[in-house]
mmCIF file of C-alpha atoms in Angstrom:
data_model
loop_
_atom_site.group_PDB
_atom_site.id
_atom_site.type_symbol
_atom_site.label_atom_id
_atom_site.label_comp_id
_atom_site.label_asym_id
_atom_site.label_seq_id
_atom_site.Cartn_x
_atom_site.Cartn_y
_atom_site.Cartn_z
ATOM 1 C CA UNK A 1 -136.607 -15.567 -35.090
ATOM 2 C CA UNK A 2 -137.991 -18.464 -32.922
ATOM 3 C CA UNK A 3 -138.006 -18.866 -29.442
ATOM 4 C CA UNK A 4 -136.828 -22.624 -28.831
ATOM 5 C CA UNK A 5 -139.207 -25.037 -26.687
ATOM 6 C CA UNK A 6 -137.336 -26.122 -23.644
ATOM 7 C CA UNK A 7 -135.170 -29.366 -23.715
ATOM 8 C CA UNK A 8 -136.777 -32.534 -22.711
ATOM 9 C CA UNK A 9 -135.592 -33.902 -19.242
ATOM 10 C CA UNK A 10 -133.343 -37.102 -19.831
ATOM 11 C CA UNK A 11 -133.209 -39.344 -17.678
ATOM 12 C CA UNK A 12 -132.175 -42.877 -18.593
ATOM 13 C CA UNK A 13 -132.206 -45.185 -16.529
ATOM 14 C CA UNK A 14 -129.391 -46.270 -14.077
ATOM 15 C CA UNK A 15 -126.895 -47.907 -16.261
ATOM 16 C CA UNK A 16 -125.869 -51.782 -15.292
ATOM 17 C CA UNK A 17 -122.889 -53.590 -15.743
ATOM 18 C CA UNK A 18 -123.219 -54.423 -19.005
ATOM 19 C CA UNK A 19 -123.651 -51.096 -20.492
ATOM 20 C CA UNK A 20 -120.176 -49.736 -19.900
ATOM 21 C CA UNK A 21 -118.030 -49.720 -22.697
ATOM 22 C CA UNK A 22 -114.831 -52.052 -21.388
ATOM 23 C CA UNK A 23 -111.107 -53.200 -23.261
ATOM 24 C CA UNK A 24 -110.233 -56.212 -23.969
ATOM 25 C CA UNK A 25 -106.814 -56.956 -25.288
ATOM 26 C CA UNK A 26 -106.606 -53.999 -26.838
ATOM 27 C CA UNK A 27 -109.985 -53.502 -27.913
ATOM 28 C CA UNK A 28 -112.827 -52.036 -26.703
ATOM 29 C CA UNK A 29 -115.462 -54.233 -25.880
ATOM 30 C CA UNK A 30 -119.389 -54.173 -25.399
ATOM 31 C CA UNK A 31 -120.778 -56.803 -24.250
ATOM 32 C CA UNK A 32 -119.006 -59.410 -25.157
ATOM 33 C CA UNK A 33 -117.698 -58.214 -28.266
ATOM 34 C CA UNK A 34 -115.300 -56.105 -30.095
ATOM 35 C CA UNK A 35 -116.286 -52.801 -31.108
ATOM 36 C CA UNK A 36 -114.252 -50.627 -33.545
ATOM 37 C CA UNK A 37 -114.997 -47.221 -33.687
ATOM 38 C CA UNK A 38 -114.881 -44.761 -36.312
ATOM 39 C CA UNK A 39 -114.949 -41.514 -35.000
ATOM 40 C CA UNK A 40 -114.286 -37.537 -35.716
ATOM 41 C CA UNK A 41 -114.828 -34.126 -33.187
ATOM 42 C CA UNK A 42 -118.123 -32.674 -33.361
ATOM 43 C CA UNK A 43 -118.703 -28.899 -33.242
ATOM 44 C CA UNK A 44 -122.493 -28.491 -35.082
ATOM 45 C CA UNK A 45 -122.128 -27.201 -38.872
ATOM 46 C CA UNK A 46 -123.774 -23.953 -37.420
ATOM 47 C CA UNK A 47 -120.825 -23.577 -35.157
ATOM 48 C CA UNK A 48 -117.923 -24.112 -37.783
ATOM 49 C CA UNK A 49 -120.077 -21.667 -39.846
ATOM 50 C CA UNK A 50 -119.422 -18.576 -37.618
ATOM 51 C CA UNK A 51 -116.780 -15.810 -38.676
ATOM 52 C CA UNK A 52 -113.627 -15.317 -36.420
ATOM 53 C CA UNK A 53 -115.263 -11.956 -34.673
ATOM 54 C CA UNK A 54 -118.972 -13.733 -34.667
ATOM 55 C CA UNK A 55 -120.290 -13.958 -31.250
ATOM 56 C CA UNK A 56 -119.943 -17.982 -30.722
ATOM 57 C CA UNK A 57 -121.098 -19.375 -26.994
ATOM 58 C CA UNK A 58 -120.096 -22.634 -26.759
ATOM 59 C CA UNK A 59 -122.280 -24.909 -28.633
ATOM 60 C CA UNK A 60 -123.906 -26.863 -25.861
ATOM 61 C CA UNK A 61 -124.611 -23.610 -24.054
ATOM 62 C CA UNK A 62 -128.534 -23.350 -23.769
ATOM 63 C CA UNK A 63 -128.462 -19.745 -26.280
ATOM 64 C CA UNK A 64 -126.495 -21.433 -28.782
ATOM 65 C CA UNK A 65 -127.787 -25.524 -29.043
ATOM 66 C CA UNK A 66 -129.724 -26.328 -31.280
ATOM 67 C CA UNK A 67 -131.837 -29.915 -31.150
ATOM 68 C CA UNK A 68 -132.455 -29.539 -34.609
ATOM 69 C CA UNK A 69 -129.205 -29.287 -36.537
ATOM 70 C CA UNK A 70 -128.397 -31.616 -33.359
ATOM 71 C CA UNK A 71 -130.078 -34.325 -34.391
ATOM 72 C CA UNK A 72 -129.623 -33.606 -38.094
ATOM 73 C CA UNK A 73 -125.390 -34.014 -37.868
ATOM 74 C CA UNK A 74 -126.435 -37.010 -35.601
ATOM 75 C CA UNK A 75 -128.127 -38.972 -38.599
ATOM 76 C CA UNK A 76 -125.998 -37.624 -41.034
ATOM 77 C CA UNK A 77 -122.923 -39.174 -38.839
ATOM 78 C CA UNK A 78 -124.604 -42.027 -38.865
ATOM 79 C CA UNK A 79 -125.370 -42.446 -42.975
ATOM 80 C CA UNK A 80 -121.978 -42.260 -43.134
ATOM 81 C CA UNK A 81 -120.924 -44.980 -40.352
ATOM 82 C CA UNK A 82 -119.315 -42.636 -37.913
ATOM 83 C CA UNK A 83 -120.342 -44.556 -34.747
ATOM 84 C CA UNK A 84 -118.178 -42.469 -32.012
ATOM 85 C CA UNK A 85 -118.009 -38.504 -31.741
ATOM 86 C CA UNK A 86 -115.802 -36.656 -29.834
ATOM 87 C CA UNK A 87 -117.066 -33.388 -27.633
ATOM 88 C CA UNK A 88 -115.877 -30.984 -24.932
ATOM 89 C CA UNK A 89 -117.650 -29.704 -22.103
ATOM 90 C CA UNK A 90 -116.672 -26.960 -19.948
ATOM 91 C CA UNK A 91 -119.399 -25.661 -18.008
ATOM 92 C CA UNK A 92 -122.340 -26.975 -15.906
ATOM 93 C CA UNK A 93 -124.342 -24.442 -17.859
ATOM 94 C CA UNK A 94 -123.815 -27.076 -20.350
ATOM 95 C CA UNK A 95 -124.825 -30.194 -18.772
ATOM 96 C CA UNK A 96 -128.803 -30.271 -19.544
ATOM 97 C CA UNK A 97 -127.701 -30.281 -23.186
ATOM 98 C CA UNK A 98 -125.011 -32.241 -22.968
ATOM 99 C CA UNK A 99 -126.977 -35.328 -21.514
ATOM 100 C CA UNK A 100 -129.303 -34.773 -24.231
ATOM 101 C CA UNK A 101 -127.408 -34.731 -26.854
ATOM 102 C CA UNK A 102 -125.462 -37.997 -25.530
ATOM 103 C CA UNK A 103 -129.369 -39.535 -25.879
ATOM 104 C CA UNK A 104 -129.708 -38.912 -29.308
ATOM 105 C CA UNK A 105 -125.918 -40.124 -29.765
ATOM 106 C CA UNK A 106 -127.479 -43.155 -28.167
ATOM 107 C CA UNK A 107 -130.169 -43.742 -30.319
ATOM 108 C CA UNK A 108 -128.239 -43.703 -33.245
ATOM 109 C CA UNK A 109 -125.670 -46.011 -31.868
ATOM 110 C CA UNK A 110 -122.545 -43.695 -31.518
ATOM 111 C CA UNK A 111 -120.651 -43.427 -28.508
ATOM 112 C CA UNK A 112 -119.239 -40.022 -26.969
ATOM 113 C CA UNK A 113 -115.764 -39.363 -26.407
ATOM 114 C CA UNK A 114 -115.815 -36.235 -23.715
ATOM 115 C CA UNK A 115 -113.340 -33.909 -22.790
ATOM 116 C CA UNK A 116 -114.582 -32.546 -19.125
ATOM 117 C CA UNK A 117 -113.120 -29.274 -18.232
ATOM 118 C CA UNK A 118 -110.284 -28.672 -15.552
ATOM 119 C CA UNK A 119 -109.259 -32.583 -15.104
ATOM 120 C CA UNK A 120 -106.280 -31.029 -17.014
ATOM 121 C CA UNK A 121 -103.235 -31.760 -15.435
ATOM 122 C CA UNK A 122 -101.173 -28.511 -16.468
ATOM 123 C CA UNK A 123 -104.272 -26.403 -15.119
ATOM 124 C CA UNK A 124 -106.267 -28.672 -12.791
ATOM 125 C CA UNK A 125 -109.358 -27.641 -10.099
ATOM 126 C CA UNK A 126 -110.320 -31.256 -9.570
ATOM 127 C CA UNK A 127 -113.494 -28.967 -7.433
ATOM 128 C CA UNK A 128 -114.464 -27.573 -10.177
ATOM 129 C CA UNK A 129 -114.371 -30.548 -12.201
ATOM 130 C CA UNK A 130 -116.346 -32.373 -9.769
ATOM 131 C CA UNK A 131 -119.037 -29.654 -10.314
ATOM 132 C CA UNK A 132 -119.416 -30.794 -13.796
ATOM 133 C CA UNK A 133 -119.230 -34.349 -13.276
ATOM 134 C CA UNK A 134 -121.866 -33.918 -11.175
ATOM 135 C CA UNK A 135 -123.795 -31.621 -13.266
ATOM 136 C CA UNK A 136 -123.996 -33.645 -15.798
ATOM 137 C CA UNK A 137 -124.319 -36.993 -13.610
ATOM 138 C CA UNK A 138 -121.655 -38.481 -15.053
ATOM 139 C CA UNK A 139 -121.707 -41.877 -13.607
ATOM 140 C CA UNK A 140 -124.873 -42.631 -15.433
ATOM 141 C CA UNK A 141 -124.346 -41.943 -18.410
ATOM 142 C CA UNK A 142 -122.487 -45.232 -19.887
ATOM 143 C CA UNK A 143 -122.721 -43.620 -23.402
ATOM 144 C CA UNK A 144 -120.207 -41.002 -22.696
ATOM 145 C CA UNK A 145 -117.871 -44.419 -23.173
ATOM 146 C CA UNK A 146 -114.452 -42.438 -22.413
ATOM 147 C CA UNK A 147 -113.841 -38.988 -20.721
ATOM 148 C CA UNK A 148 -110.800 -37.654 -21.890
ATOM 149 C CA UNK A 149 -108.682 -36.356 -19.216
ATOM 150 C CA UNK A 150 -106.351 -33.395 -21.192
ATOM 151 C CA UNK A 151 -107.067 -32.180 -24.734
ATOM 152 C CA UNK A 152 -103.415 -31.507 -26.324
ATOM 153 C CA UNK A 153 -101.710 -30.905 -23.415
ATOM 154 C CA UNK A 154 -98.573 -29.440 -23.791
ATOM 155 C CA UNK A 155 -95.709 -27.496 -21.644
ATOM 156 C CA UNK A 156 -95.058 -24.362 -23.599
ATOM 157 C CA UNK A 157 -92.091 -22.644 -24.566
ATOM 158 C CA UNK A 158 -89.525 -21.894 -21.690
ATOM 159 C CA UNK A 159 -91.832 -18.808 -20.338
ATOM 160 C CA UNK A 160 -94.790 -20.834 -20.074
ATOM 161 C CA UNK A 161 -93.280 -23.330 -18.341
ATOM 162 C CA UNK A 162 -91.971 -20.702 -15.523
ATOM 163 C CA UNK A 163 -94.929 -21.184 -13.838
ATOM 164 C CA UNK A 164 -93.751 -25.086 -13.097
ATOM 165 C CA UNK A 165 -90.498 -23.623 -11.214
ATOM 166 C CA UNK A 166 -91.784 -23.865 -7.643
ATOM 167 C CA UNK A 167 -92.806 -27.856 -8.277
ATOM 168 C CA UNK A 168 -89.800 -28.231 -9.738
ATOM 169 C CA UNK A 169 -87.551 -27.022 -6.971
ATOM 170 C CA UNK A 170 -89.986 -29.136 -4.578
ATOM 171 C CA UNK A 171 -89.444 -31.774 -6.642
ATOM 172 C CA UNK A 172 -86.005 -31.547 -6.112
ATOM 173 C CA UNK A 173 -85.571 -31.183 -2.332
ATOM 174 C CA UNK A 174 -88.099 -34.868 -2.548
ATOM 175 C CA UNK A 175 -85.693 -36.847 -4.619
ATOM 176 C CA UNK A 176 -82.263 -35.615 -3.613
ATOM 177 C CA UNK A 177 -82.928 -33.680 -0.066
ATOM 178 C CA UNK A 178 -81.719 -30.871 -1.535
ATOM 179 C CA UNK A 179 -81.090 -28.434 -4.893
ATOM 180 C CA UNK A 180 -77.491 -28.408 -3.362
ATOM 181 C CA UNK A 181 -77.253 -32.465 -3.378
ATOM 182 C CA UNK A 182 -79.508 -32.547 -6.928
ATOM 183 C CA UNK A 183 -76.562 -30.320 -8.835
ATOM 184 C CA UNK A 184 -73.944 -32.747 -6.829
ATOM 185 C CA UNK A 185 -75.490 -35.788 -8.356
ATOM 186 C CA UNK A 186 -76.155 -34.320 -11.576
ATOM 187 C CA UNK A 187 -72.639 -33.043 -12.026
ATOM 188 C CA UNK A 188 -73.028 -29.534 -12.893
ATOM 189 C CA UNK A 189 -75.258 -26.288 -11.474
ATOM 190 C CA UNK A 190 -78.726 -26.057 -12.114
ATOM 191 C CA UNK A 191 -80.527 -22.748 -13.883
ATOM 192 C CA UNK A 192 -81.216 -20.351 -11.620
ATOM 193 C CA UNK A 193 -83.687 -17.553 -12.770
ATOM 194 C CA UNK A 194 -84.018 -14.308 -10.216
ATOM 195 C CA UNK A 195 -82.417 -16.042 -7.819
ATOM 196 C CA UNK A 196 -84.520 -19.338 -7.485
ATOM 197 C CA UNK A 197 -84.253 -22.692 -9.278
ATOM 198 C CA UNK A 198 -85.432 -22.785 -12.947
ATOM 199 C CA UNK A 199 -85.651 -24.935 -15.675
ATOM 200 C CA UNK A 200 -83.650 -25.752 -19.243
ATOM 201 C CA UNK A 201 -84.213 -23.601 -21.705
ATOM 202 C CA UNK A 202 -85.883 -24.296 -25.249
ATOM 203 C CA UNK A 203 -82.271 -24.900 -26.966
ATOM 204 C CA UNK A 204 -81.047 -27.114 -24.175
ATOM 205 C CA UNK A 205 -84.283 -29.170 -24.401
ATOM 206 C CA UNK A 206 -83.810 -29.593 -28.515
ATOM 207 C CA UNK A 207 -80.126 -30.011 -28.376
ATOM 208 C CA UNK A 208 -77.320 -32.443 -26.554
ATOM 209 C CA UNK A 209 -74.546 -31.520 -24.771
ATOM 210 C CA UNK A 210 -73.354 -31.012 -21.439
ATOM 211 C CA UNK A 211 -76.877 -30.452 -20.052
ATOM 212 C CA UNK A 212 -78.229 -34.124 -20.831
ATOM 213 C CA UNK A 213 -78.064 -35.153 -17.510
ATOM 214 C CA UNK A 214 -80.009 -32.228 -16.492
ATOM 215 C CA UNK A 215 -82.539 -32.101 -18.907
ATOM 216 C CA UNK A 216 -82.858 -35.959 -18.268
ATOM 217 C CA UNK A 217 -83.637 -35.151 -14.766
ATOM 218 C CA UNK A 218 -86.006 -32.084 -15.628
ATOM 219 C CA UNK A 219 -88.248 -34.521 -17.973
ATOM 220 C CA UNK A 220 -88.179 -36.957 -15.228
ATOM 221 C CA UNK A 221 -90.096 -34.223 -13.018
ATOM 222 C CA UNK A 222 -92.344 -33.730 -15.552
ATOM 223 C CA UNK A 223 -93.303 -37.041 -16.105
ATOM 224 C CA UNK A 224 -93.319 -37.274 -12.143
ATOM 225 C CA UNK A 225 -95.851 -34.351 -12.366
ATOM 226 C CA UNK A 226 -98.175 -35.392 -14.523
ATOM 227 C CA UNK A 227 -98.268 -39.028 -13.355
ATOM 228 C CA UNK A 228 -99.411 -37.412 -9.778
ATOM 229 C CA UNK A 229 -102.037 -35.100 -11.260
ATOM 230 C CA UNK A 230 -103.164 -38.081 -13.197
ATOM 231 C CA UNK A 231 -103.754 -40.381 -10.191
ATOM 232 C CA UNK A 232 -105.494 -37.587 -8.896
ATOM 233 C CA UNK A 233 -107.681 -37.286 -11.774
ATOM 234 C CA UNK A 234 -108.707 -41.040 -11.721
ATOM 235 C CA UNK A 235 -109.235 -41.115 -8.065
ATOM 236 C CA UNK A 236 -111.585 -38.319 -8.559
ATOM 237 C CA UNK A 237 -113.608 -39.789 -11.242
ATOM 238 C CA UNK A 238 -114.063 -43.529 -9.388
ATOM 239 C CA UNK A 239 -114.856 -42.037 -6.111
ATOM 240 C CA UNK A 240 -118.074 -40.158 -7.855
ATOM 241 C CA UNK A 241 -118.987 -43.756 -9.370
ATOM 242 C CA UNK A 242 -118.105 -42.760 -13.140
ATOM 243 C CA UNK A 243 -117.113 -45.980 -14.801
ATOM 244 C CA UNK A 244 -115.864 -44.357 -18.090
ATOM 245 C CA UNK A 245 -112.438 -45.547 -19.640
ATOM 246 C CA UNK A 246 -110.145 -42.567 -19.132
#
Protein backbone atom coordinates (compact mmCIF):
# COMPACT_ATOMS: atom_id res chain seq x y z
CA UNK A 1 0.00 0.00 0.00
CA UNK A 2 1.08 3.66 -0.66
CA UNK A 3 -0.07 6.64 0.77
CA UNK A 4 -0.58 9.13 -2.30
CA UNK A 5 1.31 12.67 -2.22
CA UNK A 6 -1.26 15.37 -2.25
CA UNK A 7 -2.53 16.84 -5.63
CA UNK A 8 -0.77 19.79 -7.00
CA UNK A 9 -2.81 23.12 -6.78
CA UNK A 10 -3.98 24.14 -10.42
CA UNK A 11 -4.41 27.14 -11.15
CA UNK A 12 -4.29 28.31 -14.75
CA UNK A 13 -4.52 31.31 -15.51
CA UNK A 14 -7.74 33.38 -16.19
CA UNK A 15 -8.89 32.18 -19.50
CA UNK A 16 -9.36 35.05 -22.42
CA UNK A 17 -11.53 35.23 -25.18
CA UNK A 18 -9.89 33.21 -27.34
CA UNK A 19 -9.65 30.15 -25.32
CA UNK A 20 -13.31 29.20 -25.27
CA UNK A 21 -14.26 26.61 -27.46
CA UNK A 22 -17.15 28.45 -29.83
CA UNK A 23 -19.63 26.99 -33.06
CA UNK A 24 -19.54 28.05 -36.09
CA UNK A 25 -22.02 26.84 -38.62
CA UNK A 26 -22.27 23.84 -37.16
CA UNK A 27 -18.91 23.30 -36.04
CA UNK A 28 -17.06 23.89 -33.22
CA UNK A 29 -14.51 26.30 -33.54
CA UNK A 30 -11.12 27.34 -31.77
CA UNK A 31 -9.73 30.04 -32.73
CA UNK A 32 -10.47 30.55 -35.88
CA UNK A 33 -10.79 27.17 -36.99
CA UNK A 34 -12.75 24.06 -37.16
CA UNK A 35 -12.17 21.48 -34.72
CA UNK A 36 -13.60 17.92 -35.00
CA UNK A 37 -13.58 15.93 -32.13
CA UNK A 38 -13.25 12.39 -31.57
CA UNK A 39 -14.34 11.53 -28.35
CA UNK A 40 -15.51 8.50 -25.85
CA UNK A 41 -16.64 8.58 -21.73
CA UNK A 42 -13.88 8.17 -19.44
CA UNK A 43 -14.18 6.14 -16.22
CA UNK A 44 -10.15 5.12 -15.39
CA UNK A 45 -9.39 1.31 -16.41
CA UNK A 46 -9.09 0.83 -12.53
CA UNK A 47 -12.66 1.87 -12.22
CA UNK A 48 -14.25 -0.40 -15.04
CA UNK A 49 -12.05 -3.08 -13.35
CA UNK A 50 -14.09 -3.26 -10.07
CA UNK A 51 -16.69 -6.20 -9.43
CA UNK A 52 -20.47 -5.27 -9.11
CA UNK A 53 -20.31 -5.58 -5.00
CA UNK A 54 -16.57 -3.87 -4.99
CA UNK A 55 -16.56 -0.81 -2.96
CA UNK A 56 -16.23 1.91 -5.97
CA UNK A 57 -16.23 5.88 -4.76
CA UNK A 58 -16.55 7.81 -7.57
CA UNK A 59 -13.41 8.06 -9.46
CA UNK A 60 -12.52 11.68 -8.99
CA UNK A 61 -13.21 11.31 -5.28
CA UNK A 62 -9.80 12.08 -3.46
CA UNK A 63 -9.71 7.96 -1.93
CA UNK A 64 -10.25 6.64 -5.23
CA UNK A 65 -8.13 9.07 -8.07
CA UNK A 66 -5.39 8.13 -9.09
CA UNK A 67 -2.77 10.72 -11.03
CA UNK A 68 -1.04 7.88 -12.23
CA UNK A 69 -3.36 5.63 -14.22
CA UNK A 70 -4.75 9.37 -14.75
CA UNK A 71 -2.29 10.45 -16.75
CA UNK A 72 -1.52 7.03 -18.21
CA UNK A 73 -5.37 6.70 -20.00
CA UNK A 74 -4.61 10.43 -20.82
CA UNK A 75 -1.58 9.53 -23.21
CA UNK A 76 -2.92 6.44 -24.17
CA UNK A 77 -6.19 8.54 -25.44
CA UNK A 78 -4.06 10.49 -27.05
CA UNK A 79 -1.79 7.64 -29.14
CA UNK A 80 -4.86 6.80 -30.35
CA UNK A 81 -6.26 10.41 -31.48
CA UNK A 82 -9.08 10.67 -29.04
CA UNK A 83 -8.89 14.48 -28.57
CA UNK A 84 -12.28 15.02 -26.39
CA UNK A 85 -13.35 12.86 -23.23
CA UNK A 86 -16.43 12.89 -21.66
CA UNK A 87 -16.75 12.92 -17.54
CA UNK A 88 -19.31 13.42 -14.76
CA UNK A 89 -18.98 15.21 -11.68
CA UNK A 90 -21.21 15.12 -8.83
CA UNK A 91 -19.70 16.36 -5.82
CA UNK A 92 -17.51 19.32 -4.69
CA UNK A 93 -15.51 16.64 -2.94
CA UNK A 94 -14.55 16.14 -6.44
CA UNK A 95 -13.55 19.40 -7.70
CA UNK A 96 -9.64 19.54 -6.65
CA UNK A 97 -9.33 16.48 -8.89
CA UNK A 98 -11.44 17.33 -11.32
CA UNK A 99 -9.54 20.64 -12.27
CA UNK A 100 -6.56 18.58 -12.32
CA UNK A 101 -7.35 16.16 -14.31
CA UNK A 102 -8.91 18.78 -16.93
CA UNK A 103 -4.91 20.10 -16.83
CA UNK A 104 -3.50 17.09 -17.93
CA UNK A 105 -6.53 16.78 -20.53
CA UNK A 106 -5.06 20.10 -21.51
CA UNK A 107 -1.72 19.23 -22.03
CA UNK A 108 -2.43 16.56 -24.19
CA UNK A 109 -4.78 18.55 -26.27
CA UNK A 110 -8.23 16.90 -25.46
CA UNK A 111 -11.09 18.78 -24.46
CA UNK A 112 -13.63 17.74 -21.57
CA UNK A 113 -17.13 17.18 -22.08
CA UNK A 114 -18.71 17.46 -18.27
CA UNK A 115 -21.78 16.38 -16.93
CA UNK A 116 -22.25 18.69 -13.56
CA UNK A 117 -24.58 17.21 -11.11
CA UNK A 118 -28.25 18.46 -10.37
CA UNK A 119 -28.53 20.94 -13.59
CA UNK A 120 -30.87 17.99 -14.45
CA UNK A 121 -34.06 19.12 -15.38
CA UNK A 122 -36.24 16.03 -14.13
CA UNK A 123 -34.34 16.40 -10.65
CA UNK A 124 -32.90 19.93 -10.50
CA UNK A 125 -31.27 21.99 -7.19
CA UNK A 126 -29.83 24.70 -9.39
CA UNK A 127 -28.19 25.60 -5.34
CA UNK A 128 -26.61 22.79 -5.26
CA UNK A 129 -25.35 22.93 -8.63
CA UNK A 130 -24.05 26.27 -8.10
CA UNK A 131 -21.97 24.72 -5.23
CA UNK A 132 -20.13 22.71 -7.72
CA UNK A 133 -19.75 25.19 -10.31
CA UNK A 134 -18.20 27.05 -7.93
CA UNK A 135 -16.17 24.39 -6.45
CA UNK A 136 -14.65 23.63 -9.22
CA UNK A 137 -14.45 27.38 -10.62
CA UNK A 138 -16.05 26.65 -13.51
CA UNK A 139 -15.81 29.80 -15.42
CA UNK A 140 -12.12 29.37 -15.73
CA UNK A 141 -11.67 26.52 -16.87
CA UNK A 142 -12.15 26.97 -20.88
CA UNK A 143 -11.00 23.29 -21.28
CA UNK A 144 -14.09 21.85 -19.83
CA UNK A 145 -15.33 23.08 -23.62
CA UNK A 146 -19.13 21.90 -22.98
CA UNK A 147 -21.01 21.10 -19.67
CA UNK A 148 -23.63 18.85 -20.36
CA UNK A 149 -26.79 19.82 -18.80
CA UNK A 150 -28.81 16.10 -18.35
CA UNK A 151 -27.14 12.72 -18.90
CA UNK A 152 -30.03 10.42 -20.55
CA UNK A 153 -32.75 12.06 -19.27
CA UNK A 154 -35.78 10.35 -19.49
CA UNK A 155 -39.56 10.38 -17.98
CA UNK A 156 -40.10 6.88 -16.75
CA UNK A 157 -42.80 4.58 -17.01
CA UNK A 158 -46.33 5.95 -15.95
CA UNK A 159 -45.36 5.61 -12.00
CA UNK A 160 -42.34 7.53 -12.34
CA UNK A 161 -43.82 10.10 -13.99
CA UNK A 162 -46.57 10.54 -11.02
CA UNK A 163 -44.39 12.68 -9.45
CA UNK A 164 -44.91 15.35 -12.56
CA UNK A 165 -48.86 15.40 -11.70
CA UNK A 166 -48.92 18.58 -9.63
CA UNK A 167 -46.93 20.62 -12.67
CA UNK A 168 -49.06 19.15 -14.83
CA UNK A 169 -52.36 20.22 -13.35
CA UNK A 170 -50.56 23.79 -12.89
CA UNK A 171 -49.76 23.62 -16.18
CA UNK A 172 -53.13 23.30 -17.03
CA UNK A 173 -54.96 25.98 -15.02
CA UNK A 174 -51.82 28.43 -17.06
CA UNK A 175 -52.85 27.54 -20.54
CA UNK A 176 -56.59 27.00 -20.37
CA UNK A 177 -57.66 28.77 -16.84
CA UNK A 178 -58.82 25.75 -15.83
CA UNK A 179 -58.69 21.55 -15.84
CA UNK A 180 -62.52 22.10 -16.41
CA UNK A 181 -61.88 24.44 -19.68
CA UNK A 182 -58.54 22.09 -20.66
CA UNK A 183 -60.99 18.75 -20.99
CA UNK A 184 -63.59 21.30 -22.86
CA UNK A 185 -61.00 22.16 -25.42
CA UNK A 186 -59.55 18.88 -25.63
CA UNK A 187 -62.85 17.15 -26.18
CA UNK A 188 -62.91 14.47 -23.73
CA UNK A 189 -62.07 14.07 -19.64
CA UNK A 190 -58.73 14.04 -18.48
CA UNK A 191 -57.15 11.01 -16.10
CA UNK A 192 -57.83 11.51 -12.84
CA UNK A 193 -55.75 9.39 -10.30
CA UNK A 194 -57.05 9.55 -6.37
CA UNK A 195 -59.00 12.18 -7.13
CA UNK A 196 -56.53 14.75 -8.75
CA UNK A 197 -55.43 15.27 -12.36
CA UNK A 198 -53.01 12.64 -13.82
CA UNK A 199 -51.39 11.80 -16.78
CA UNK A 200 -51.75 9.11 -19.95
CA UNK A 201 -50.80 6.00 -19.29
CA UNK A 202 -47.86 3.92 -20.97
CA UNK A 203 -50.40 2.28 -23.66
CA UNK A 204 -52.06 5.57 -24.45
CA UNK A 205 -48.61 7.17 -24.96
CA UNK A 206 -47.47 4.10 -27.52
CA UNK A 207 -50.78 3.80 -29.16
CA UNK A 208 -53.49 6.17 -31.20
CA UNK A 209 -56.84 6.54 -30.64
CA UNK A 210 -59.23 8.66 -29.02
CA UNK A 211 -56.64 10.05 -26.57
CA UNK A 212 -54.37 11.84 -29.32
CA UNK A 213 -55.50 15.03 -28.52
CA UNK A 214 -54.71 14.45 -25.00
CA UNK A 215 -51.56 12.92 -25.16
CA UNK A 216 -50.70 15.76 -27.73
CA UNK A 217 -51.42 18.18 -25.06
CA UNK A 218 -49.59 16.11 -22.20
CA UNK A 219 -46.20 16.10 -24.43
CA UNK A 220 -46.75 19.68 -24.99
CA UNK A 221 -46.37 20.15 -21.03
CA UNK A 222 -43.51 18.26 -21.07
CA UNK A 223 -41.75 19.95 -23.57
CA UNK A 224 -43.12 23.21 -21.76
CA UNK A 225 -41.34 21.76 -18.64
CA UNK A 226 -38.24 21.09 -19.66
CA UNK A 227 -37.82 24.17 -21.88
CA UNK A 228 -38.40 26.24 -18.40
CA UNK A 229 -35.96 24.17 -16.35
CA UNK A 230 -33.62 24.60 -19.22
CA UNK A 231 -33.68 28.43 -19.29
CA UNK A 232 -33.15 28.11 -15.81
CA UNK A 233 -30.18 26.05 -16.19
CA UNK A 234 -28.49 28.49 -18.71
CA UNK A 235 -29.31 31.51 -16.74
CA UNK A 236 -27.58 29.89 -13.92
CA UNK A 237 -24.46 29.00 -15.65
CA UNK A 238 -23.94 32.75 -17.47
CA UNK A 239 -24.71 34.59 -14.37
CA UNK A 240 -21.54 32.68 -12.57
CA UNK A 241 -19.42 33.77 -15.79
CA UNK A 242 -19.07 30.05 -17.23
CA UNK A 243 -18.71 30.46 -20.94
CA UNK A 244 -19.00 26.69 -21.79
CA UNK A 245 -21.31 25.57 -24.78
CA UNK A 246 -24.20 23.80 -23.06
Amino acid sequence: NAVPAPLPRVEPPPPGKDDWMTTDAGYFSYRGKHVFLRGINYWPLSHNGRAPAEFNPHWLEASAFDPEIVRRDLDRLREVGINAVSIQYHAESQAPQLRYFVNECRQRGIWVHAFVGYLQPLDQNLAHAQRLIEAAQLWNEPGIFAIDVAWEPHLGPYEDRCRFDTDWEAWLVEQYGSVAHAEEVIGRPLWIRNGTVTGPTDEELRTDGSHRVAVAVYRRFVDDYMSRRYGEVERLVRRLGCKQLL
